[in-house]
DNA sequence: CGGAGGGTTGAGATTCATCAACGCGTGTGG
DNA sequence: CCACACGCGTTGATGAATCTCAACCCTCCG
């Protein structure tokens, strides 16, 4: 692969943000573009990390698996996202599995160029830092979600994030993944997920197959918290119901 | 503060590893050393991050708090550990609270020097990356612990890590924090923690106040998993019960 | 047409949190 | 010196909530 043209379709990968043309070229020269069928296991727990995967289309999930075979989803990637960058710097074998959940085209960036470039290009290191800290922040939300929130609230918070991503002017959005996948990501069974969705109808949120519709733009405000509010354009305006309630 | 002499008592902070003398000096010149009494709140959710805290002695915990007032512990720091490095790069207000849980002496490193140095000193950026990814790995363990592990297994895994930290030749170690603190970190109530400890007696692990004693060096092997095994010196030797079982 | 997989619904079992009481060590103040 | 309060940890009884197991519907696809 020798150009970034493929990336124009979606948001520019954070990995390349503000990166010099030279560094971009060095990465692309070493990297390989590949197609994977659905459900293909790309990395297993215990493998030594060899590549960073940049999703071009399709989707990928990362997860851990216990000896009893139960799975805990860590992340679900959409086009433009990367995985395994963090694992590279952990030292030791990979603590996670990586698997496609749709047919997926991904750019494989070798471990070596990542490690080299990090020590030579401060901007690249900075980008990696921002990416990894974003993952970490996400992980913290997952942790307190499972600790203190009811299934209903976990789903509500997840929907709120998706709603903000899709632009807060739209009153509906689609789930980017299968329900059982989302359920596992949120740490509950598909049954509990399904039952909780029914409860949400009482709050003005209806679910039609994989489409989530809200009665008004503030239906999800109940699930907002302080450090999520800063992502909301209506935050600190009179429109923010949450703020007026506080 | 103008020297690193205080650090000789314990493991050298990872933040300064392989760092040029010049960069170390630049950090120390800007930083402030302070004592805090127990239970002092250093950072609140929503604050803009101003300092990285490096614990010299005492201990600190980071946690999130829900609107209902329930707390989810994210990390518990011992001397040599740092916090808030990750938050600096997340952008936006702090998603976590930081609080001392003992009387604590900490070095406060201003946000500005961190941000500057990251773009000028690749080694410093590299160190930060390793630190943040370690936190992230830890968070992933927390996630799957709460998703798929029983309280007993969560405790066992925590004990295993502490055991490996203290050197696998010793057959006992002390809990570095109060039990209720550990319980919350592991996502359970103090009652459940206490009851689970009783169950562990059947596995050759006794608890005497805050001292954990094991019958033999392999009592905790039941709780080992693939990516933890690489930390164990007995891994891949005939002494590793786990390996022989597999 | 028939099978497979995803999603939903129902009934039952399990498990952890909650509430309450108690033991114990510590520190404090009369 | 003793009485007392306080915090931590433990133990017991209860209840609520989620997981498990099972059946069923639906769509998709060979």
Coordinates of C-alpha atoms (C1' of nucleotides) in Angstrom, one line a residue:
Chain A
X1 CA 0.0 0.0 0.0
X2 CA 1.4 3.3 -0.9
X3 CA -1.2 6.0 -0.3
X4 CA -3.7 7.1 2.2
X5 CA -6.5 7.4 -0.4
X6 CA -8.5 4.6 1.1
X7 CA -9.0 6.7 4.2
X8 CA -10.9 9.5 2.7
X9 CA -14.1 7.7 3.0
X10 CA -14.3 8.0 6.8
X11 CA -12.7 9.9 9.6
X12 CA -8.9 10.1 9.2
X13 CA -7.3 7.6 11.5
X14 CA -6.0 9.2 14.7
X15 CA -2.8 7.3 14.2
X16 CA -1.8 9.5 11.2
X17 CA -3.0 12.8 12.6
X18 CA -0.6 15.7 12.0
X19 CA 2.0 13.1 11.0
X20 CA 4.8 14.1 8.6
X21 CA 4.4 12.9 5.0
X22 CA 7.7 11.1 5.5
X23 CA 6.6 9.1 8.5
X24 CA 3.3 8.2 6.9
X25 CA 5.2 6.8 3.9
X26 CA 7.5 4.8 6.2
X27 CA 4.5 3.2 7.8
X28 CA 2.7 2.5 4.6
X29 CA 5.7 1.0 2.9
X30 CA 6.0 -1.7 5.5
X31 CA 2.3 -2.4 5.8
X32 CA 0.1 -5.0 4.2
X33 CA -3.5 -4.6 3.2
X34 CA -5.6 -7.8 3.7
X35 CA -9.1 -9.0 3.5
X36 CA -10.5 -11.3 6.2
X37 CA -13.7 -13.3 6.2
X38 CA -16.1 -13.0 9.1
X39 CA -15.2 -14.6 12.4
X40 CA -11.6 -15.0 11.5
X41 CA -9.3 -15.0 14.6
X42 CA -6.4 -12.7 13.9
X43 CA -4.6 -12.8 17.3
X44 CA -4.9 -15.2 20.2
X45 CA -4.2 -14.7 23.8
X46 CA -0.6 -15.6 24.4
X47 CA 0.6 -14.7 20.9
X48 CA 3.5 -12.3 20.6
X49 CA 2.1 -9.2 19.0
X50 CA 3.2 -8.7 15.4
X51 CA 0.9 -6.1 13.8
X52 CA -1.3 -3.2 14.6
X53 CA -4.6 -3.6 12.7
X54 CA -6.2 -0.6 11.2
X55 CA -9.8 -1.3 10.2
X56 CA -10.7 0.0 6.7
X57 CA -14.1 -1.5 6.5
X58 CA -16.0 -4.2 8.4
X59 CA -15.5 -4.6 12.1
X60 CA -13.3 -6.3 14.6
X61 CA -13.6 -7.0 18.3
X62 CA -11.0 -7.6 21.0
X63 CA -11.9 -9.9 23.9
X64 CA -10.5 -12.0 26.7
X65 CA -11.5 -15.6 27.3
X66 CA -11.4 -17.5 30.6
X67 CA -10.4 -21.1 31.1
X68 CA -14.1 -22.0 31.2
X69 CA -14.5 -20.5 27.8
X70 CA -16.5 -17.4 28.7
X71 CA -15.7 -14.3 26.8
X72 CA -15.4 -10.7 27.9
X73 CA -15.4 -8.2 25.1
X74 CA -13.0 -5.4 25.6
X75 CA -13.5 -3.3 22.5
X76 CA -15.5 -3.3 19.3
X77 CA -13.8 -1.5 16.4
X78 CA -15.4 0.3 13.5
X79 CA -13.6 1.6 10.3
X80 CA -10.8 4.0 11.2
X81 CA -10.1 2.3 14.5
X82 CA -6.9 0.5 15.4
X83 CA -6.1 -2.3 17.8
X84 CA -3.0 -3.9 19.3
X85 CA -1.1 -0.6 19.6
X86 CA -1.4 -0.8 23.3
X87 CA -0.4 -4.4 23.5
X88 CA 2.9 -3.7 21.7
X89 CA 4.0 -1.6 24.6
X90 CA 2.8 -3.9 27.4
X91 CA 5.7 -6.3 27.0
X92 CA 5.0 -10.0 27.0
X93 CA 2.4 -12.0 25.1
X94 CA -1.0 -10.5 24.0
X95 CA -3.6 -10.5 26.8
X96 CA -6.4 -10.3 24.2
X97 CA -7.9 -12.1 21.3
X98 CA -8.7 -10.2 18.1
X99 CA -11.4 -11.4 15.8
X100 CA -13.3 -10.1 12.8
X101 CA -17.1 -9.9 13.3
X102 CA -17.8 -9.0 9.7
X103 CA -15.9 -9.4 6.5
X104 CA -13.2 -7.0 7.1
X105 CA -10.4 -5.2 5.2
X106 CA -7.6 -4.1 7.4
X107 CA -4.2 -2.6 7.2
X108 CA -1.5 -4.6 9.0
X109 CA 1.3 -2.4 10.4
X110 CA 4.3 -4.4 11.5
X111 CA 5.4 -4.2 15.1
X112 CA 8.9 -3.2 14.2
X113 CA 8.1 0.1 12.4
X114 CA 5.8 1.1 15.3
X115 CA 8.6 0.6 17.8
X116 CA 11.1 2.4 15.7
X117 CA 9.0 5.3 14.8
X118 CA 7.9 5.9 18.4
X119 CA 11.4 6.7 19.4
X120 CA 12.1 8.8 16.3
X121 CA 8.9 10.7 15.8
X122 CA 7.5 12.5 18.9
X123 CA 4.3 13.3 17.0
X124 CA 3.7 9.6 16.4
X125 CA 4.4 8.8 20.0
X126 CA 1.9 11.6 21.0
X127 CA -0.7 10.1 18.7
X128 CA -0.3 6.7 20.2
X129 CA -0.5 8.2 23.7
X130 CA -3.8 9.8 22.8
X131 CA -5.2 6.6 21.3
X132 CA -4.2 4.4 24.2
X133 CA -5.5 6.9 26.8
X134 CA -8.8 7.0 25.0
X135 CA -9.0 3.2 25.2
X136 CA -8.1 3.4 28.9
X137 CA -10.8 6.0 29.6
X138 CA -13.2 3.7 27.8
X139 CA -12.1 0.8 30.0
X140 CA -12.7 2.9 33.1
X141 CA -16.2 3.5 32.0
X142 CA -16.7 -0.2 31.5
X143 CA -15.4 -0.9 34.9
X144 CA -17.6 1.5 36.8
X145 CA -20.5 0.5 34.6
X146 CA -20.2 -3.1 35.7
X147 CA -19.6 -2.1 39.2
X148 CA -22.3 0.3 40.0
X149 CA -24.8 0.6 37.1
X150 CA -27.9 -1.5 36.4
X151 CA -28.2 -3.2 33.0
X152 CA -30.6 -0.4 32.0
X153 CA -28.1 2.3 32.8
X154 CA -25.3 0.6 31.1
X155 CA -27.3 0.4 27.9
X156 CA -28.5 3.9 28.3
X157 CA -25.0 5.2 28.6
X158 CA -23.9 3.2 25.6
X159 CA -26.8 4.6 23.6
X160 CA -26.0 8.1 24.7
X161 CA -22.4 7.7 23.4
X162 CA -23.6 6.4 20.1
X163 CA -26.2 9.2 19.9
X164 CA -23.5 11.8 20.4
X165 CA -21.2 10.2 17.8
X166 CA -23.9 10.2 15.2
X167 CA -24.7 13.9 15.8
X168 CA -27.1 15.0 18.4
X169 CA -29.6 16.4 15.9
X170 CA -30.6 13.0 14.6
X171 CA -33.3 11.2 16.6
X172 CA -32.3 7.7 15.6
X173 CA -29.3 5.7 14.9
X174 CA -28.4 2.1 14.1
X175 CA -26.6 -0.3 16.3
X176 CA -23.2 -1.0 14.6
X177 CA -23.1 -4.5 16.0
X178 CA -25.3 -7.5 16.7
X179 CA -27.2 -7.3 19.9
X180 CA -25.6 -10.3 21.5
X181 CA -22.2 -8.6 20.8
X182 CA -23.3 -5.4 22.4
X183 CA -24.8 -7.3 25.3
X184 CA -21.5 -9.1 26.0
X185 CA -19.6 -5.8 25.7
X186 CA -21.9 -4.4 28.3
X187 CA -21.3 -7.4 30.5
X188 CA -24.8 -9.0 30.4
X189 CA -26.6 -11.9 28.7
X190 CA -28.6 -11.3 25.5
X191 CA -31.7 -12.1 27.4
X192 CA -31.1 -9.4 30.0
X193 CA -30.2 -7.0 27.1
X194 CA -33.5 -7.8 25.4
X195 CA -35.5 -7.4 28.6
X196 CA -33.9 -4.1 29.4
X197 CA -34.7 -2.7 26.0
X198 CA -38.3 -3.2 26.8
X199 CA -38.0 -1.1 29.9
X200 CA -36.5 1.7 27.8
X201 CA -39.8 2.1 25.9
X202 CA -41.2 3.7 29.0
X203 CA -38.5 6.3 28.7
X204 CA -39.4 7.3 25.1
X205 CA -36.8 5.1 23.5
X206 CA -38.0 2.4 21.1
X207 CA -36.0 -0.3 19.3
X208 CA -36.9 -1.4 15.9
X209 CA -34.7 -4.3 14.9
X210 CA -31.3 -2.6 15.0
X211 CA -32.6 1.0 14.9
X212 CA -32.9 3.0 18.0
X213 CA -35.4 5.9 18.0
X214 CA -35.8 8.5 20.6
X215 CA -38.9 10.6 21.3
X216 CA -36.9 13.8 21.7
X217 CA -33.2 14.8 21.7
X218 CA -33.1 14.6 25.5
X219 CA -34.5 11.2 26.1
X220 CA -31.0 9.9 26.9
X221 CA -30.0 12.8 29.2
X222 CA -30.9 10.6 32.2
X223 CA -27.8 8.6 31.5
X224 CA -25.4 11.5 31.2
X225 CA -22.7 12.0 33.7
X226 CA -20.3 14.8 34.4
X227 CA -17.4 13.8 32.2
X228 CA -19.6 12.7 29.4
X229 CA -21.5 16.0 29.4
X230 CA -18.4 17.8 28.0
X231 CA -18.9 15.9 24.8
X232 CA -22.5 17.2 24.4
X233 CA -23.0 20.3 22.3
X234 CA -26.1 21.2 24.5
X235 CA -24.0 21.1 27.6
X236 CA -24.1 24.3 29.6
X237 CA -27.0 25.6 27.6
X238 CA -30.5 26.0 28.8
X239 CA -31.4 23.1 26.6
X240 CA -29.5 20.6 28.7
X241 CA -32.2 19.1 30.9
X242 CA -29.6 17.4 33.1
X243 CA -27.9 20.7 33.9
X244 CA -31.1 22.4 34.8
X245 CA -32.0 19.5 37.1
X246 CA -28.7 19.9 38.9
Chain B
X1 CA 13.0 19.4 44.6
X2 CA 16.3 19.1 42.8
X3 CA 17.5 15.5 43.0
X4 CA 16.2 12.0 42.7
X5 CA 17.7 10.9 46.0
X6 CA 14.3 10.3 47.5
X7 CA 13.7 7.5 45.0
X8 CA 16.5 5.3 46.0
X9 CA 14.4 3.7 48.8
X10 CA 12.2 1.9 46.4
X11 CA 12.0 0.8 42.8
X12 CA 12.9 3.6 40.5
X13 CA 9.8 5.2 39.0
X14 CA 9.1 4.0 35.5
X15 CA 8.5 7.6 34.5
X16 CA 12.2 8.4 34.8
X17 CA 13.6 5.2 33.3
X18 CA 16.5 5.7 30.9
X19 CA 15.7 9.4 30.9
X20 CA 18.5 11.9 30.2
X21 CA 19.8 13.8 33.1
X22 CA 18.7 17.0 31.4
X23 CA 15.1 15.9 31.1
X24 CA 15.0 14.7 34.7
X25 CA 16.2 18.0 35.8
X26 CA 13.6 19.9 33.8
X27 CA 10.9 17.9 35.4
X28 CA 12.2 18.2 38.9
X29 CA 12.7 22.0 38.6
X30 CA 9.1 22.5 37.9
X31 CA 7.7 20.0 40.4
X32 CA 6.6 20.4 44.0
X33 CA 6.9 18.0 46.9
X34 CA 4.0 17.9 49.3
X35 CA 2.6 16.0 52.2
X36 CA -1.0 15.1 52.4
X37 CA -3.0 13.8 55.3
X38 CA -5.0 10.7 55.0
X39 CA -8.3 10.8 53.0
X40 CA -7.4 14.1 51.3
X41 CA -9.1 14.5 48.0
X42 CA -6.5 15.6 45.4
X43 CA -8.5 15.6 42.2
X44 CA -12.3 15.5 41.7
X45 CA -14.2 14.2 38.7
X46 CA -14.7 17.1 36.4
X47 CA -11.5 19.0 37.4
X48 CA -9.1 20.0 34.7
X49 CA -5.9 17.9 35.2
X50 CA -3.1 20.0 36.5
X51 CA -0.5 17.6 38.0
X52 CA 0.9 14.1 37.7
X53 CA 1.2 12.7 41.2
X54 CA 4.2 10.5 41.9
X55 CA 3.8 8.7 45.3
X56 CA 6.9 8.7 47.4
X57 CA 5.3 7.1 50.5
X58 CA 1.9 6.4 51.7
X59 CA -0.8 5.4 49.2
X60 CA -3.4 6.9 46.9
X61 CA -6.4 5.5 45.1
X62 CA -8.2 6.6 42.0
X63 CA -11.9 6.0 41.6
X64 CA -15.1 7.0 39.9
X65 CA -18.3 7.9 41.6
X66 CA -21.8 7.6 40.3
X67 CA -24.7 10.0 40.8
X68 CA -26.0 7.7 43.5
X69 CA -22.8 8.1 45.3
X70 CA -21.4 4.6 44.8
X71 CA -17.7 4.3 44.2
X72 CA -15.8 2.1 41.8
X73 CA -12.0 1.9 42.5
X74 CA -9.9 2.1 39.4
X75 CA -6.4 1.8 40.8
X76 CA -4.6 1.7 44.2
X77 CA -1.1 3.2 44.1
X78 CA 1.9 2.3 46.2
X79 CA 5.2 4.2 46.5
X80 CA 6.8 4.6 43.0
X81 CA 3.5 4.7 41.2
X82 CA 2.1 7.7 39.3
X83 CA -1.4 8.7 38.4
X84 CA -3.1 11.3 36.2
X85 CA -0.5 10.8 33.4
X86 CA -3.2 9.1 31.3
X87 CA -5.8 11.7 32.1
X88 CA -3.6 14.5 30.7
X89 CA -3.9 13.0 27.2
X90 CA -7.5 12.2 27.3
X91 CA -8.5 15.8 26.7
X92 CA -11.4 17.2 28.7
X93 CA -12.0 17.1 32.4
X94 CA -10.8 14.3 34.7
X95 CA -13.0 11.2 34.7
X96 CA -11.6 10.1 38.0
X97 CA -11.2 11.2 41.6
X98 CA -7.8 11.0 43.3
X99 CA -7.6 10.5 47.1
X100 CA -5.0 9.6 49.6
X101 CA -5.8 6.6 51.7
X102 CA -2.8 7.0 54.1
X103 CA -0.7 10.0 55.0
X104 CA 1.2 10.5 51.8
X105 CA 4.1 12.3 50.4
X106 CA 3.9 12.9 46.7
X107 CA 5.7 14.8 44.0
X108 CA 3.4 17.0 41.9
X109 CA 4.6 17.4 38.3
X110 CA 2.8 20.2 36.4
X111 CA 0.8 19.4 33.4
X112 CA 2.7 21.9 31.2
X113 CA 6.1 20.2 31.6
X114 CA 4.6 16.8 30.8
X115 CA 3.0 18.0 27.6
X116 CA 6.1 19.9 26.5
X117 CA 8.5 17.1 27.2
X118 CA 6.4 14.5 25.4
X119 CA 6.9 16.3 22.1
X120 CA 10.6 16.9 22.7
X121 CA 11.9 13.8 24.3
X122 CA 10.9 10.5 22.6
X123 CA 12.2 8.4 25.5
X124 CA 9.9 10.3 27.9
X125 CA 6.9 9.6 25.5
X126 CA 8.0 6.0 25.4
X127 CA 8.0 5.8 29.2
X128 CA 4.5 7.3 29.3
X129 CA 3.3 4.8 26.7
X130 CA 4.6 1.9 28.8
X131 CA 3.0 3.2 31.9
X132 CA -0.4 3.9 30.4
X133 CA -0.5 0.6 28.6
X134 CA 0.3 -1.1 31.8
X135 CA -2.7 0.6 33.4
X136 CA -4.8 -0.4 30.4
X137 CA -3.8 -4.0 30.7
X138 CA -4.7 -3.9 34.3
X139 CA -8.1 -2.4 33.4
X140 CA -8.7 -5.2 31.0
X141 CA -8.1 -7.7 33.7
X142 CA -10.5 -5.9 35.9
X143 CA -13.1 -6.0 33.1
X144 CA -12.9 -9.7 32.5
X145 CA -12.7 -10.3 36.2
X146 CA -16.0 -8.6 36.8
X147 CA -17.5 -10.2 33.7
X148 CA -16.6 -13.8 34.0
X149 CA -14.9 -14.5 37.3
X150 CA -16.5 -15.5 40.6
X151 CA -15.5 -13.4 43.7
X152 CA -13.2 -16.2 44.7
X153 CA -11.3 -16.2 41.4
X154 CA -11.0 -12.4 41.5
X155 CA -9.4 -12.5 44.9
X156 CA -7.2 -15.4 43.9
X157 CA -6.0 -13.6 40.8
X158 CA -5.3 -10.5 42.9
X159 CA -3.4 -12.6 45.5
X160 CA -1.4 -14.2 42.7
X161 CA -0.2 -10.9 41.4
X162 CA 0.8 -9.7 44.8
X163 CA 2.6 -13.0 45.4
X164 CA 4.6 -12.6 42.2
X165 CA 5.4 -9.0 43.1
X166 CA 6.7 -10.0 46.5
X167 CA 8.9 -12.7 45.0
X168 CA 7.6 -16.2 44.5
X169 CA 10.0 -17.7 47.1
X170 CA 8.1 -16.2 50.0
X171 CA 5.1 -18.1 51.3
X172 CA 3.3 -15.1 52.8
X173 CA 2.7 -11.4 52.1
X174 CA 0.7 -8.6 53.5
X175 CA -2.2 -6.8 52.0
X176 CA -1.0 -3.3 51.1
X177 CA -4.5 -1.9 51.7
X178 CA -7.5 -2.3 54.0
X179 CA -9.7 -5.1 53.1
X180 CA -12.7 -3.0 52.3
X181 CA -10.5 -1.1 49.9
X182 CA -9.4 -4.3 48.2
X183 CA -13.0 -5.5 48.1
X184 CA -14.2 -2.4 46.3
X185 CA -11.3 -2.6 43.9
X186 CA -12.4 -6.1 43.1
X187 CA -15.9 -5.1 42.6
X188 CA -17.6 -6.8 45.6
X189 CA -18.8 -5.9 49.1
X190 CA -16.6 -6.3 52.2
X191 CA -19.0 -9.1 53.3
X192 CA -18.5 -11.1 50.1
X193 CA -14.8 -10.5 50.4
X194 CA -14.8 -11.9 53.9
X195 CA -16.8 -14.9 53.0
X196 CA -14.7 -15.7 50.0
X197 CA -11.6 -15.6 52.2
X198 CA -13.0 -18.4 54.3
X199 CA -13.5 -20.5 51.1
X200 CA -9.8 -20.1 50.3
X201 CA -8.8 -21.9 53.5
X202 CA -9.9 -25.1 51.7
X203 CA -7.3 -24.3 49.1
X204 CA -4.4 -24.0 51.5
X205 CA -4.5 -20.2 51.8
X206 CA -5.1 -18.7 55.2
X207 CA -5.6 -15.1 56.2
X208 CA -4.3 -13.8 59.4
X209 CA -5.4 -10.2 59.8
X210 CA -3.7 -8.6 56.8
X211 CA -1.2 -11.4 56.2
X212 CA -1.8 -14.0 53.6
X213 CA -0.1 -17.3 54.0
X214 CA 0.1 -20.1 51.5
X215 CA 0.7 -23.8 52.2
X216 CA 3.1 -24.1 49.3
X217 CA 4.3 -21.9 46.5
X218 CA 1.8 -23.3 44.1
X219 CA -1.4 -22.8 46.0
X220 CA -2.3 -19.9 43.8
X221 CA -1.5 -21.6 40.5
X222 CA -5.2 -22.3 40.1
X223 CA -5.8 -18.7 39.4
X224 CA -3.1 -18.3 36.8
X225 CA -3.9 -17.6 33.2
X226 CA -1.9 -17.5 30.0
X227 CA -0.8 -13.9 30.0
X228 CA 0.0 -13.9 33.7
X229 CA 2.1 -17.0 33.5
X230 CA 4.7 -15.1 31.6
X231 CA 5.4 -13.1 34.8
X232 CA 6.1 -16.3 36.8
X233 CA 9.6 -17.5 37.1
X234 CA 8.4 -21.1 37.3
X235 CA 6.6 -20.8 34.1
X236 CA 7.6 -23.4 31.5
X237 CA 9.5 -25.4 34.1
X238 CA 8.4 -28.8 35.5
X239 CA 7.5 -26.9 38.7
X240 CA 4.6 -25.2 37.2
X241 CA 1.6 -27.2 38.1
X242 CA -0.6 -25.3 35.8
X243 CA 1.6 -26.1 32.8
X244 CA 1.7 -29.8 33.6
X245 CA -2.1 -29.8 33.9
X246 CA -2.5 -28.4 30.5
Chain C
dC1 C1' -38.6 -26.9 2.3
dG2 C1' -35.6 -27.3 6.1
dG3 C1' -31.8 -25.9 8.9
dA4 C1' -29.1 -22.4 11.3
dG5 C1' -28.6 -18.4 13.8
dG6 C1' -30.3 -14.3 16.0
dG7 C1' -33.7 -12.5 19.0
dT8 C1' -37.4 -12.8 22.4
dT9 C1' -40.1 -14.6 26.2
dG10 C1' -41.0 -17.5 30.3
dA11 C1' -39.9 -20.1 34.6
dG12 C1' -36.7 -21.5 38.0
dA13 C1' -32.3 -21.4 40.4
dT14 C1' -28.3 -19.2 42.1
dT15 C1' -25.8 -15.8 43.9
dC16 C1' -24.5 -11.7 45.6
dA17 C1' -26.0 -7.4 47.9
dT18 C1' -28.5 -5.6 51.7
dC19 C1' -29.6 -5.2 56.4
dA20 C1' -28.7 -6.1 61.0
dA21 C1' -26.0 -7.5 64.9
dC22 C1' -21.8 -8.5 67.1
dG23 C1' -16.7 -8.9 68.4
dC24 C1' -12.6 -6.6 68.7
dG25 C1' -9.0 -3.1 68.9
dT26 C1' -8.0 1.7 69.3
dG27 C1' -8.3 6.2 70.8
dT28 C1' -10.5 9.7 73.6
dG29 C1' -12.2 12.2 77.3
dG30 C1' -14.1 12.3 81.8
Chain D
dC1 C1' -8.4 4.0 84.9
dC2 C1' -12.6 3.1 83.0
dA3 C1' -16.4 4.1 79.9
dC4 C1' -17.5 5.0 75.6
dA5 C1' -17.6 5.7 70.7
dC6 C1' -15.8 4.6 66.4
dG7 C1' -14.1 2.0 62.6
dC8 C1' -13.1 -2.4 60.7
dG9 C1' -14.1 -7.0 60.0
dT10 C1' -17.1 -11.0 60.5
dT11 C1' -21.3 -13.7 60.6
dG12 C1' -26.2 -14.7 59.8
dA13 C1' -30.8 -14.1 57.5
dT14 C1' -33.3 -12.2 53.8
dG15 C1' -34.5 -10.6 49.3
dA16 C1' -33.7 -9.0 44.7
dA17 C1' -31.6 -9.4 40.5
dT18 C1' -29.4 -11.7 37.0
dC19 C1' -28.0 -16.0 34.9
dT20 C1' -29.4 -20.4 33.2
dC21 C1' -32.3 -23.4 30.7
dA22 C1' -35.9 -24.1 27.6
dA23 C1' -39.1 -23.1 24.1
dC24 C1' -40.5 -20.3 20.4
dC25 C1' -40.6 -17.0 16.4
dC26 C1' -38.4 -14.9 12.7
dT27 C1' -35.3 -14.2 8.8
dC28 C1' -32.0 -15.7 5.8
dC29 C1' -30.1 -19.0 2.7
dG30 C1' -28.9 -23.2 0.6

